[in-house]
Short mmCIF file of C-alpha atoms and ligand atoms in Angstrom, two decimals:
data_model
loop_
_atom_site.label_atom_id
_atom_site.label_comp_id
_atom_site.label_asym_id
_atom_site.label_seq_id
_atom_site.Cartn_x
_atom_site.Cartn_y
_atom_site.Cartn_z
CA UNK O 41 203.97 76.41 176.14
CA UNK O 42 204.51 76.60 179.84
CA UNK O 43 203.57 79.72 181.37
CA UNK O 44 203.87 79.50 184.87
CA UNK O 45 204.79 81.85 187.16
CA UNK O 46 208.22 83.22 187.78
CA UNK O 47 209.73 84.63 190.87
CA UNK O 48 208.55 87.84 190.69
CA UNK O 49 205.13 87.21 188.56
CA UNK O 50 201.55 86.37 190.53
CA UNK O 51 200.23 82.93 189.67
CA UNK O 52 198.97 81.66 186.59
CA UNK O 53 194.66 80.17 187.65
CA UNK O 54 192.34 79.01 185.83
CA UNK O 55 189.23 80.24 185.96
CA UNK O 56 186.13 78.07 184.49
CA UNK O 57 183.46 79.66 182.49
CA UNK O 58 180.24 78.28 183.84
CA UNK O 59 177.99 78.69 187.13
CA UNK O 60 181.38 79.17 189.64
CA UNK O 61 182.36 82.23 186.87
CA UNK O 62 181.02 85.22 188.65
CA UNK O 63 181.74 83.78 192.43
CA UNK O 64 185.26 83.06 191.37
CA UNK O 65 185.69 86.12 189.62
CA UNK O 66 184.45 88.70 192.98
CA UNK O 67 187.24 86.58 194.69
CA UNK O 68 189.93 87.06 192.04
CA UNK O 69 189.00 90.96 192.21
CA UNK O 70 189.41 90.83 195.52
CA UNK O 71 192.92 89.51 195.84
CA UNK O 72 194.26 91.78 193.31
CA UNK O 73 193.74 90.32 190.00
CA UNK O 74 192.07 92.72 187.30
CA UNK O 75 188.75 90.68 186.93
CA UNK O 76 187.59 93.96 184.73
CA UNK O 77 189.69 93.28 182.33
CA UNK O 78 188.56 89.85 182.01
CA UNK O 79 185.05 90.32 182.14
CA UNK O 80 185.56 93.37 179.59
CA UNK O 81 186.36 90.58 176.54
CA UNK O 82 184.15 87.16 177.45
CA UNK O 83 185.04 85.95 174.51
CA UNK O 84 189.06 86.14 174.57
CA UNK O 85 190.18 82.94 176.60
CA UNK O 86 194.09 83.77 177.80
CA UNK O 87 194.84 86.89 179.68
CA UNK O 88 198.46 86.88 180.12
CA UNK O 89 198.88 90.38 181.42
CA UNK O 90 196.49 89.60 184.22
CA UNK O 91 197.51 86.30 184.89
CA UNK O 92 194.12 84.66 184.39
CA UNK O 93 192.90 81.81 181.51
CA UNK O 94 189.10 81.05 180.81
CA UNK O 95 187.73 77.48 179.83
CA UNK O 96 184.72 74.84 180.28
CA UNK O 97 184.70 73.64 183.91
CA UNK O 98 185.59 70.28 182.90
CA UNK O 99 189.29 71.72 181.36
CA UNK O 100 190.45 73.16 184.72
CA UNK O 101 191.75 69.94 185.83
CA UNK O 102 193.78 69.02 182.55
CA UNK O 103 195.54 73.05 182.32
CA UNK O 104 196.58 72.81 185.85
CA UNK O 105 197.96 69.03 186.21
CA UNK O 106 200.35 70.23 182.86
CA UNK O 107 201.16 73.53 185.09
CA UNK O 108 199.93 75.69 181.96
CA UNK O 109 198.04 77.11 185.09
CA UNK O 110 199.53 77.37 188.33
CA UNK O 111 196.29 77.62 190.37
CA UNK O 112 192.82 77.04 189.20
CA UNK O 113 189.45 76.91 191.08
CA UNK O 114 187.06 74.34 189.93
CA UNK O 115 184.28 72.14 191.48
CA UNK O 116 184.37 69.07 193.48
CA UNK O 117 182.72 67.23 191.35
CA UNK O 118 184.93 68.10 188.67
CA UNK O 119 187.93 66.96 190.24
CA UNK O 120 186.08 63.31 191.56
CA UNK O 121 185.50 62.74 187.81
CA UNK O 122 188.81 63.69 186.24
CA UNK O 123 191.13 60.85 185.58
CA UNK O 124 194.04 63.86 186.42
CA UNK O 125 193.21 64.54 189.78
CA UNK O 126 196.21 62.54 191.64
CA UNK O 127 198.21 65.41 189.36
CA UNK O 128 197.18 68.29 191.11
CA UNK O 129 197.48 69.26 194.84
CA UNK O 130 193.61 70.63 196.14
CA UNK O 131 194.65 73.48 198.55
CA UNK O 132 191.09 75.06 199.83
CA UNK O 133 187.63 74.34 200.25
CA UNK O 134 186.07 77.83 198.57
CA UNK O 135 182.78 77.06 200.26
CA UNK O 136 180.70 78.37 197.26
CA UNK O 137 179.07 76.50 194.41
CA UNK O 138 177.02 74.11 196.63
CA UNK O 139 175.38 71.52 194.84
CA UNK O 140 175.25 67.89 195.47
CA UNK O 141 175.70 65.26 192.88
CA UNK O 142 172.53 62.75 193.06
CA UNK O 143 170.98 59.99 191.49
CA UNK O 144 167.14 60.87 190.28
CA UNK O 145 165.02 58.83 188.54
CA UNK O 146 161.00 59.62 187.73
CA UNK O 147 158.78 60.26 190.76
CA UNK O 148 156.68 57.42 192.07
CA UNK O 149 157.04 54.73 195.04
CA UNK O 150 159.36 52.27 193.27
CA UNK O 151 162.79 53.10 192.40
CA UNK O 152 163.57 52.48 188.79
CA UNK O 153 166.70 52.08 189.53
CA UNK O 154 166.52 49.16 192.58
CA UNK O 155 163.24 47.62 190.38
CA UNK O 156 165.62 47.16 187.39
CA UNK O 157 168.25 45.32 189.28
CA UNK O 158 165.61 43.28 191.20
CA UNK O 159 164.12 42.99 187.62
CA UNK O 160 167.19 41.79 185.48
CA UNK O 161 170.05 42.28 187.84
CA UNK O 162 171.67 45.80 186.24
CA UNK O 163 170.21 49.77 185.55
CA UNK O 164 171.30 51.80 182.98
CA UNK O 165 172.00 55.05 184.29
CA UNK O 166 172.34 58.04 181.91
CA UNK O 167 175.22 60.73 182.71
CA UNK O 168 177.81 63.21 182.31
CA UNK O 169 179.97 61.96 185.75
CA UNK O 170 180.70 58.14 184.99
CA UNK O 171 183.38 57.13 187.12
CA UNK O 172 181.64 59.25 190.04
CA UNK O 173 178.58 56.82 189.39
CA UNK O 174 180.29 53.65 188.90
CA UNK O 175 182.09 54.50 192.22
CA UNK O 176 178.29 55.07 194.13
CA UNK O 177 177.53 52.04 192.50
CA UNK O 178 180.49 50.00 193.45
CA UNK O 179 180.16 51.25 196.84
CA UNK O 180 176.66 50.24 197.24
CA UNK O 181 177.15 47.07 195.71
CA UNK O 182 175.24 48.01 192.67
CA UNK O 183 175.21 47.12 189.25
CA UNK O 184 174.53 48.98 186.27
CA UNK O 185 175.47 49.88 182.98
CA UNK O 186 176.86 53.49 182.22
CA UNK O 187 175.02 55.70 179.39
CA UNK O 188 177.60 58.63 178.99
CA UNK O 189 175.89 61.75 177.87
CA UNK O 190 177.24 65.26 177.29
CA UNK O 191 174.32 67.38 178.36
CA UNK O 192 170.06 67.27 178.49
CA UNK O 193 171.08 64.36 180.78
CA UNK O 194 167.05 64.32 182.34
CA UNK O 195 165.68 63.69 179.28
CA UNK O 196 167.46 60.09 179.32
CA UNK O 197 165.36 59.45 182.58
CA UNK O 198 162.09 61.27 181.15
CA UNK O 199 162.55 58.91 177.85
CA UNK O 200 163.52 55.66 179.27
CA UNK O 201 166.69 55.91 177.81
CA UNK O 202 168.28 55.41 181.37
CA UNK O 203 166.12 54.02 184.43
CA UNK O 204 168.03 56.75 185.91
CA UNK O 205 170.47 59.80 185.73
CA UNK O 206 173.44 60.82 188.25
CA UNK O 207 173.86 64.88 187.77
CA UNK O 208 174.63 67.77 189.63
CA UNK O 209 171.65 68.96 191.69
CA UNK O 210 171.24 72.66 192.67
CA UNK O 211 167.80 74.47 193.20
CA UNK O 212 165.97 71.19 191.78
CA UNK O 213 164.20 73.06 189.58
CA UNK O 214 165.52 71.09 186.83
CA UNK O 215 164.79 67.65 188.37
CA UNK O 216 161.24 69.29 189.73
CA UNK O 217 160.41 70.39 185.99
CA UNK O 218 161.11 67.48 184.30
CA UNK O 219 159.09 65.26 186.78
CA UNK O 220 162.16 63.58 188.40
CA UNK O 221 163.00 63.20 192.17
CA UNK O 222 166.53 62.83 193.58
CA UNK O 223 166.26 59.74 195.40
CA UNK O 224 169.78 59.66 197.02
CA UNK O 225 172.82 61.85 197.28
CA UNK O 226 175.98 60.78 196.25
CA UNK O 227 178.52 63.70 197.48
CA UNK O 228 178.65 67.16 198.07
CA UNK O 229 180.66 69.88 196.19
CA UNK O 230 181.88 73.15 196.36
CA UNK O 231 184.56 75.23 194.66
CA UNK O 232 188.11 74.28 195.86
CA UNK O 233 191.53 76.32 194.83
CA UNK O 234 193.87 73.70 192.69
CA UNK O 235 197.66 73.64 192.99
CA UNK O 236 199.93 72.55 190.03
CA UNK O 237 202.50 70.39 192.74
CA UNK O 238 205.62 72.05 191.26
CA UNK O 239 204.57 75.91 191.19
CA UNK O 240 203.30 75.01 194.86
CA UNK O 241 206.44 73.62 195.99
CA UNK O 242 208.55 76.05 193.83
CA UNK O 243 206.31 79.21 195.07
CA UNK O 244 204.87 77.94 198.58
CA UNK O 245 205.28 80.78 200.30
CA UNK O 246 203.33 82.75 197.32
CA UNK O 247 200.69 80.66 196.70
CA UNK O 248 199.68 79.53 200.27
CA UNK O 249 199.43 83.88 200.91
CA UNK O 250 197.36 84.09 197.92
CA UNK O 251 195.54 80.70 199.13
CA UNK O 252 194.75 82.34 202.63
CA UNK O 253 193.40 85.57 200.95
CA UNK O 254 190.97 83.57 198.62
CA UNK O 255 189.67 81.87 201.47
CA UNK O 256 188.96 85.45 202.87
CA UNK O 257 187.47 86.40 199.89
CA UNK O 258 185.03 83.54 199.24
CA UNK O 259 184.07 83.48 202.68
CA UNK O 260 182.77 87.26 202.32
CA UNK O 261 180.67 86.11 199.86
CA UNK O 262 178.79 83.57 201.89
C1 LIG H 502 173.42 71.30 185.96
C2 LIG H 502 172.85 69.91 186.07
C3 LIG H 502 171.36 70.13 186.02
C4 LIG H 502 171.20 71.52 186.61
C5 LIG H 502 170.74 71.41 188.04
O1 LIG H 502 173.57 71.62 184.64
O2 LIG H 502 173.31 69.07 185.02
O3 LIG H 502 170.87 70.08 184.70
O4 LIG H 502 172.49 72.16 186.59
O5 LIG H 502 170.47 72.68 188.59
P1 LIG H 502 169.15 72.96 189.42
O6 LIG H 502 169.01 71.87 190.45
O7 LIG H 502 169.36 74.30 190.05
O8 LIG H 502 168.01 72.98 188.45
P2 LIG H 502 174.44 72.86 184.21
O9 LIG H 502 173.66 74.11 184.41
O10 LIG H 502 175.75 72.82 184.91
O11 LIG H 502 174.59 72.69 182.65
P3 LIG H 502 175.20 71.52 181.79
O12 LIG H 502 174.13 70.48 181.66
O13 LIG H 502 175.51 72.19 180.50
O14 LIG H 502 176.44 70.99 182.48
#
């Protein structure tokens, strides 16, 4: 069921449920949206009076490309791994949500990940973003064999699963306390505002208001 928005109706955006939830939530509050009444039931996923759906990060993508969403705001790195990406238009940089997306492997002077290849000519590399790290890898002219995980990912680099992982790196705290070391960065991210292309070009006047006012918004938070 499409539910985008009509002439007189504010957009449709999906909003993802994970560490961009309360950033992107002080912005939707303060470009009219009732964020209250979305943060009042955490559980309830589509709020059609307030024009607002809830998911997993990874799903923001996927609702927006089929325009079941009009806008959404999700992370960079979100929209480098999805396959959907060329179906959605990225309008604005949000500037928050800073992380970088890194390979780490377990401190020490060698590189697990450049010994394997010297070693036997490939590195496994354990994690949740694989075309993002078969494109670092292609780009570097490295080889290695993908170990797709859905969470925990350190613990493949802790256990020798993987002589390496390729995550999302924030505080470090995680890498710190599991005795890994981020031994290159791959890209940046931050939260960008997401366009379904026909609302845009049906609503462009709309959206690119509502566009300018997020902008506002997130930069007030900075
Ligand atoms: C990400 C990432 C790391 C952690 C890094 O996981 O996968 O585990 O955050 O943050 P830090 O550098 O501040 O320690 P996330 O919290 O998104 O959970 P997930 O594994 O469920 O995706």
């Amino acid at each position: 069921m499409k539910r985008r928005m009509t002439d007189d109706g504010p957009p449709m955006i999906a909003v993802p449920k994970g560490a961009l939830y309360d950033d992107v939530m002080a912005c939707l509050d303060a470009v009219g949206y009732d964020a209250a009444a979305v943060r009042a039931n955490e559980r309830r996923q589509l709020f059609e009076q307030e024009r607002v759906m809830t998911m997993r990060p990874s799903d923001v993508v996927a609702y927006v490309a089929e325009g079941v969403a009009d806008l959404g705001i999700v992370g960079k790195d979100v929209i480098a791994e999805s396959l959907l990406s060329p179906n959605i238009y990225e309008l604005a940089d949000l500037r928050f949500g800073r992380c970088r997306m890194s390979l780490a492997t377990l401190a020490g002077n060698d590189n697990p990940v450049d010994l394997a290849i010297r070693e036997t000519g490939v590195a496994r590399i354990g994690t949740k973003y694989p075309r993002t790290a078969l494109r670092w890898a292609e780009a570097t002219s490295r080889s290695i064999d993908i170990i797709e995980l859905k969470g925990s990912v350190e613990l493949a680099a802790v256990s020798g699963l993987a002589h390496g992982i390729v995550d999302l790196v924030d505080t470090g705290n995680t890498l710190r306390e599991n005795g890994l070391v981020e031994r290159t960065e791959i890209a940046a991210s931050t939260a960008r505002l997401i366009a379904n292309p026909v609302s845009y070009i049906q609503h462009a006047d709309t959206i690119a208001r509502l566009a300018d006012q997020l902008e506002q918004a997130s930069a007030a938070l900075a």
